[in-house]
CSV table of C-alpha atoms in Angstrom, one decimal:
chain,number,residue,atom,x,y,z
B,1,UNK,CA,-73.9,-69.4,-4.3
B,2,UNK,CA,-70.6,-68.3,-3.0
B,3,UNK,CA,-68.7,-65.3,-4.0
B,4,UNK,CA,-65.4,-65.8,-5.8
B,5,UNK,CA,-62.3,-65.2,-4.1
B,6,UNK,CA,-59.5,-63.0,-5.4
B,7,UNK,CA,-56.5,-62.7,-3.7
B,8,UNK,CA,-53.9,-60.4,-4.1
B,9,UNK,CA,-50.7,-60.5,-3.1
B,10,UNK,CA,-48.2,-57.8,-3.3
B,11,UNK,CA,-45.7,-55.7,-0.3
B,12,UNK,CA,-46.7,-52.3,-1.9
B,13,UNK,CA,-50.5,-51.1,-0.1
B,14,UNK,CA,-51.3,-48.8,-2.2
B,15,UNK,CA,-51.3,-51.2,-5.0
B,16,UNK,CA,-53.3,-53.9,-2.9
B,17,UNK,CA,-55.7,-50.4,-2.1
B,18,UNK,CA,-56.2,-49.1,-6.0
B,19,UNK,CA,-57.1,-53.5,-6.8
B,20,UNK,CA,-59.3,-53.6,-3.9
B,21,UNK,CA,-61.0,-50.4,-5.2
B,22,UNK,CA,-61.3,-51.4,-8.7
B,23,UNK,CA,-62.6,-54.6,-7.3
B,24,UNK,CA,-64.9,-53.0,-4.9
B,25,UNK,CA,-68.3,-53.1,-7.1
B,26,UNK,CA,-67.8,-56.7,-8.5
B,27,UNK,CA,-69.6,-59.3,-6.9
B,28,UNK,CA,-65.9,-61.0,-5.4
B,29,UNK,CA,-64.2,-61.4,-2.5
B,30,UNK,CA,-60.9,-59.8,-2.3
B,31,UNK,CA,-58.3,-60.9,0.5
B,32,UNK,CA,-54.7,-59.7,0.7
B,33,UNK,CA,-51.2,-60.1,1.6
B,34,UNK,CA,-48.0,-58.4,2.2
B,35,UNK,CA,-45.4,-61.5,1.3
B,36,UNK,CA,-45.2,-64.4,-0.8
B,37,UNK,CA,-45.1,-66.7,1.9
B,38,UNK,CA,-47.9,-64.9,3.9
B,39,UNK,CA,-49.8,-65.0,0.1
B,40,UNK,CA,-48.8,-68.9,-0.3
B,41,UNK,CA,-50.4,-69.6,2.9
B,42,UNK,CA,-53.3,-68.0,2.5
B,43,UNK,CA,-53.7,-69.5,-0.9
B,44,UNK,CA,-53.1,-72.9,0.8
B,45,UNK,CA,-55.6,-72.0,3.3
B,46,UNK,CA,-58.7,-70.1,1.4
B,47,UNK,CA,-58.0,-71.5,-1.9
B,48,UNK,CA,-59.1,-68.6,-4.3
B,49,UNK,CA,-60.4,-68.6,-7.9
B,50,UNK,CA,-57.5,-66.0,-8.6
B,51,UNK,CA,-54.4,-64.7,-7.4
B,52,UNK,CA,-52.6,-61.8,-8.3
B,53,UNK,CA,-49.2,-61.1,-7.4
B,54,UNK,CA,-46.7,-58.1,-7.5
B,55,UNK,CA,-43.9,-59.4,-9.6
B,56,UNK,CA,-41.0,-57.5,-7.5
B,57,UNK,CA,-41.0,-59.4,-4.5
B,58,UNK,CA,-38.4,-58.7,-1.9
B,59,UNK,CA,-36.9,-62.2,-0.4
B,60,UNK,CA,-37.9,-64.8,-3.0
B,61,UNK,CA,-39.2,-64.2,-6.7
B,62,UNK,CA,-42.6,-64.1,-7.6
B,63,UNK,CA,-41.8,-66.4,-10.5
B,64,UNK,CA,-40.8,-68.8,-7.4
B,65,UNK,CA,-43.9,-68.4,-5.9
B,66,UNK,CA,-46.0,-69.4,-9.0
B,67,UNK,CA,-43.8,-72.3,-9.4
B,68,UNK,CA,-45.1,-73.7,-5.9
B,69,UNK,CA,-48.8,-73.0,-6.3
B,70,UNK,CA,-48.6,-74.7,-9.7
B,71,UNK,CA,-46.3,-77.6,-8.1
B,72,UNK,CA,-49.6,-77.5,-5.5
B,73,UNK,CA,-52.3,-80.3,-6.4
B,74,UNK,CA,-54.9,-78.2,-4.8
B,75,UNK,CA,-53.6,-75.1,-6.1
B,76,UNK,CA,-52.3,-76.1,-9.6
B,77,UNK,CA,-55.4,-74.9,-12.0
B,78,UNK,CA,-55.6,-71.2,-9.8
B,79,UNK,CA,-54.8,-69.1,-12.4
B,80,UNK,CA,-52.0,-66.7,-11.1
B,81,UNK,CA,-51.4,-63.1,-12.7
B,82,UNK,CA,-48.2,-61.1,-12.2
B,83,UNK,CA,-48.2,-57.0,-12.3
């Protein structure tokens, strides 16, 4: 069986570190990005079980973001949190 895959999305590290750390002991795997579009590639690409994004995103919202992976067929039932 495959581990989960969390990916978290978000352009300030230390956040991405203290998530990853929290994470560190759970049976998941954790994989991260610095932008929305870097994050809604990757999502494309690996297709995690959950994504969690950093509302304040610099060039495009992260409301905008969500509205793509849930306009995505592949991506549509990810379930997406915003801190």
């Amino acid at each position: 069986m495959s581990k989960s895959t969390i990916l978290i999305v978000g352009e300030v590290k230390i956040h991405q570190e203290v998530l990853k750390e929290y994470l560190r002991l759970s049976p998941v795997r954790v994989i991260t990005a610095d932008t929305g579009k870097e994050g809604l590639e990757l999502a494309q690409r690996e297709r995690p079980d959950l994504i969690v994004m950093d509302l304040d995103m610099p060039v495009r919202s992260c409301l905008t973001y969500c509205a793509v992976i849930k306009g995505d067929h592949t991506l549509k039932s990810t379930p997406v949190v915003m801190l």
